[in-house]
Short mmCIF file of C-alpha atoms in Angstrom, two decimals:
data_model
loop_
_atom_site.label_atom_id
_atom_site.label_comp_id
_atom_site.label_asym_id
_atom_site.label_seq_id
_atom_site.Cartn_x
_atom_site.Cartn_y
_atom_site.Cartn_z
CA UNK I 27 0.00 0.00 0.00
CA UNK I 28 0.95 3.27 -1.02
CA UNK I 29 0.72 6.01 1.38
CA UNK I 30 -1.01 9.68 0.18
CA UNK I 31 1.76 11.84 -0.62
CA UNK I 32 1.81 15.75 -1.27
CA UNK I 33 4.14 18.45 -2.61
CA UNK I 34 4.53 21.55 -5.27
CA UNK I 35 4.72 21.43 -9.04
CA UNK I 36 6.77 23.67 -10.47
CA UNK I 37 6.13 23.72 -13.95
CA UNK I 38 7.73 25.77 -16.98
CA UNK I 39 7.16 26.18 -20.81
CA UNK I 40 9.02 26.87 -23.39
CA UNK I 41 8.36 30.32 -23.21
CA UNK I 42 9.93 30.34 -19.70
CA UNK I 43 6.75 31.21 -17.91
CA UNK I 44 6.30 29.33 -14.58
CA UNK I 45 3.16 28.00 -12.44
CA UNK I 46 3.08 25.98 -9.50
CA UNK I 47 0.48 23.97 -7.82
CA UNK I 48 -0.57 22.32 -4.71
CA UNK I 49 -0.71 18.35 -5.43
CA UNK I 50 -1.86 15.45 -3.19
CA UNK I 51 -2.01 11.99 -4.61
CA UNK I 52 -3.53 8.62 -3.09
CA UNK I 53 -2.52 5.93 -5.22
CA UNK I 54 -3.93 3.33 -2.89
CA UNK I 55 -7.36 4.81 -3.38
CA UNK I 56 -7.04 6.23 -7.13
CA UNK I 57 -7.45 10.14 -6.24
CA UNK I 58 -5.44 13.23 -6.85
CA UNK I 59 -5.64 17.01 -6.31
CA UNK I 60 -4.06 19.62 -8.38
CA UNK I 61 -4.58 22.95 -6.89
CA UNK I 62 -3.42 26.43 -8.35
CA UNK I 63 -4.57 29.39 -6.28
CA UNK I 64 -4.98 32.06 -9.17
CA UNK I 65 -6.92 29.71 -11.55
CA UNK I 66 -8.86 26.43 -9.36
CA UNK I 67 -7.78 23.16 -9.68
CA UNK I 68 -8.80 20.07 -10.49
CA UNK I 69 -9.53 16.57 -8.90
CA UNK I 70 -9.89 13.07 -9.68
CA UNK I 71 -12.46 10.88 -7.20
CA UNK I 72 -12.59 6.99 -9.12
CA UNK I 73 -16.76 7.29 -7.46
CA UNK I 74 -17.75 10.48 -8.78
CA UNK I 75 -15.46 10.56 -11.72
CA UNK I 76 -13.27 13.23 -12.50
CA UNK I 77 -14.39 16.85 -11.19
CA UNK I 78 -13.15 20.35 -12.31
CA UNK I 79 -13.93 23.51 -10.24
CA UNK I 80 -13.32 26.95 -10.52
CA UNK I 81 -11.89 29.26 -8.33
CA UNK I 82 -15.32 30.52 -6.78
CA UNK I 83 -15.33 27.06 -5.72
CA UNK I 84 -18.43 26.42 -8.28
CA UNK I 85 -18.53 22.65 -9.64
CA UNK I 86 -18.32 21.94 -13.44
CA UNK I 87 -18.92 19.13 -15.70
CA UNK I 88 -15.85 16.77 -15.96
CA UNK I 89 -13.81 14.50 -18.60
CA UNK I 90 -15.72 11.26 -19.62
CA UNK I 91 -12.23 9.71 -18.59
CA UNK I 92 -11.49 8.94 -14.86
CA UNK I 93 -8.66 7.34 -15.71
CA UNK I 94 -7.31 10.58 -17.41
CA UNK I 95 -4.42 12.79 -15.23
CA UNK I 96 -2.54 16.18 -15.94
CA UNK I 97 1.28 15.46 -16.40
CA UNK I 98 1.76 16.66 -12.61
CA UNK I 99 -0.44 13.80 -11.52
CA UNK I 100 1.04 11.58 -14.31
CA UNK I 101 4.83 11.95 -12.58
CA UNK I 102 3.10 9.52 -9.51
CA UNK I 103 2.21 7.44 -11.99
CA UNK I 104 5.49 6.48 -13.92
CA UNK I 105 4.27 3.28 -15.26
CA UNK I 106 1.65 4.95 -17.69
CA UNK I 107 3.42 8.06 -18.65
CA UNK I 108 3.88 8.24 -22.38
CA UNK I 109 7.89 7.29 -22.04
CA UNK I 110 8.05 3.50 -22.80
CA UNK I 111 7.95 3.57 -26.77
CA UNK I 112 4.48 2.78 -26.90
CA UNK I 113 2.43 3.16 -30.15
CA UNK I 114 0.51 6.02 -28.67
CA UNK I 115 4.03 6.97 -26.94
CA UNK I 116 6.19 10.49 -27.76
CA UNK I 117 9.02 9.91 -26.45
CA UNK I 118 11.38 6.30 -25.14
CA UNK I 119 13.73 5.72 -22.96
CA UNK I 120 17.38 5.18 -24.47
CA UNK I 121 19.17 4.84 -21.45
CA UNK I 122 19.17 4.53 -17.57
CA UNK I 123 21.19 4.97 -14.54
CA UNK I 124 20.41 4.38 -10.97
CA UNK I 125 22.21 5.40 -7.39
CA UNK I 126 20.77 4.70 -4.03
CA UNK I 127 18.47 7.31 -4.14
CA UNK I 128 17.50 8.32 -7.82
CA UNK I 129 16.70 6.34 -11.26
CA UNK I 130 17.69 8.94 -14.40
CA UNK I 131 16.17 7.87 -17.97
CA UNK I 132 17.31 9.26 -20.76
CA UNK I 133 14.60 9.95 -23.26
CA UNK I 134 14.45 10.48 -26.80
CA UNK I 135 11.31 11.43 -29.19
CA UNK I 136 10.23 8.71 -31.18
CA UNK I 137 9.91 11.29 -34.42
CA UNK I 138 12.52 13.53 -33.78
CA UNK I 139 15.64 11.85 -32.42
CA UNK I 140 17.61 14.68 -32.14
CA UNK I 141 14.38 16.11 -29.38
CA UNK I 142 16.12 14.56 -25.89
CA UNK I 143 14.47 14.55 -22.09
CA UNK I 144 14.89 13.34 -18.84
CA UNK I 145 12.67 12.06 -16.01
CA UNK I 146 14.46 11.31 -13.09
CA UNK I 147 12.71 8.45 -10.38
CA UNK I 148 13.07 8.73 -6.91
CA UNK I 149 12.70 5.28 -5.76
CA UNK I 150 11.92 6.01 -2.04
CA UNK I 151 8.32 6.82 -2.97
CA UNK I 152 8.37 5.49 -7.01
CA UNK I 153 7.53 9.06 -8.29
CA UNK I 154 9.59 10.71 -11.24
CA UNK I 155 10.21 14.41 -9.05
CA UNK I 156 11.64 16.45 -12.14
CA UNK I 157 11.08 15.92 -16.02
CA UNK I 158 12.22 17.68 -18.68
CA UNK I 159 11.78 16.97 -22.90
CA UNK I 160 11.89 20.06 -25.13
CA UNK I 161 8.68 21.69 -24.44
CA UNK I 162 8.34 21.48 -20.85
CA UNK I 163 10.16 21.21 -17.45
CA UNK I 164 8.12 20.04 -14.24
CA UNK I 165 9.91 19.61 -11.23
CA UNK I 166 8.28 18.14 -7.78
CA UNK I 167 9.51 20.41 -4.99
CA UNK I 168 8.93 19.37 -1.20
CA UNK I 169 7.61 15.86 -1.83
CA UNK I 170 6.46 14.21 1.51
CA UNK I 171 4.11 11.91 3.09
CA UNK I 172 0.84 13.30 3.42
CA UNK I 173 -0.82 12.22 6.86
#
């Protein structure tokens, strides 16, 4: 069993413009927060479906998907990110390296070799904490148990 876990996503563009978010993840019960004070957030219960609310607090219609996550959520997830050369799949992994604490793939894109990334695995909790491919970095500051 997985315990809830809960830290800040840090995520940047291309452009270079930054947003964080509040997340909290329960893998052993299939829910997820992802909370950004200036625009709402969104949430995942696997009962209710998937949920999307605005700031004002004001429930709106969700995705027909449940099992459907933003890549924050997706980095808790590392088994279904869209890294394993999949047909549906952007990007592989070409290499890895491991140390006591960390697991570092190397990606590449599937179309565009020269297009590189990285996701980097901590093993204590099996979450990737920072990836990076040319479009986007998200990095998963303060990462702790959430009791």
């Amino acid at each position: 069993m997985s315990p809830p876990l809960a830290c800040t996503a840090v995520t940047t563009n291309e452009s270079g413009s930054t947003a964080e978010e509040a997340v909290k993840v329960n893998r052993s019960r299939s829910t997820w927060s992802l909370t950004d004070s200036s625009s709402g957030g969104s949430s995942c219960d696997p009962v209710r479906g998937l949920v999307l609310w605005s700031p004002s607090g004001e429930e709106v219609g969700g995705l027909e998907r449940a099992d459907w996550m933003p890549p924050q959520i997706a980095l808790f997830h590392p088994l279904q990110m869209r890294i394993w050369d999949g047909a549906a799949d952007q990007m592989r992994v070409t290499a890895a390296f491991e140390d006591d604490v960390f697991v570092t793939l190397k990606l590449e894109h599937r179309e565009a070799p020269g297009e590189t990334g990285e996701a980097i695995i901590n093993r204590e909790f099996g979450v990737v904490t920072e990836y990076r491919d040319a479009s986007t970095k998200i990095l998963l500051t303060n990462l702790h148990v959430d009791l």
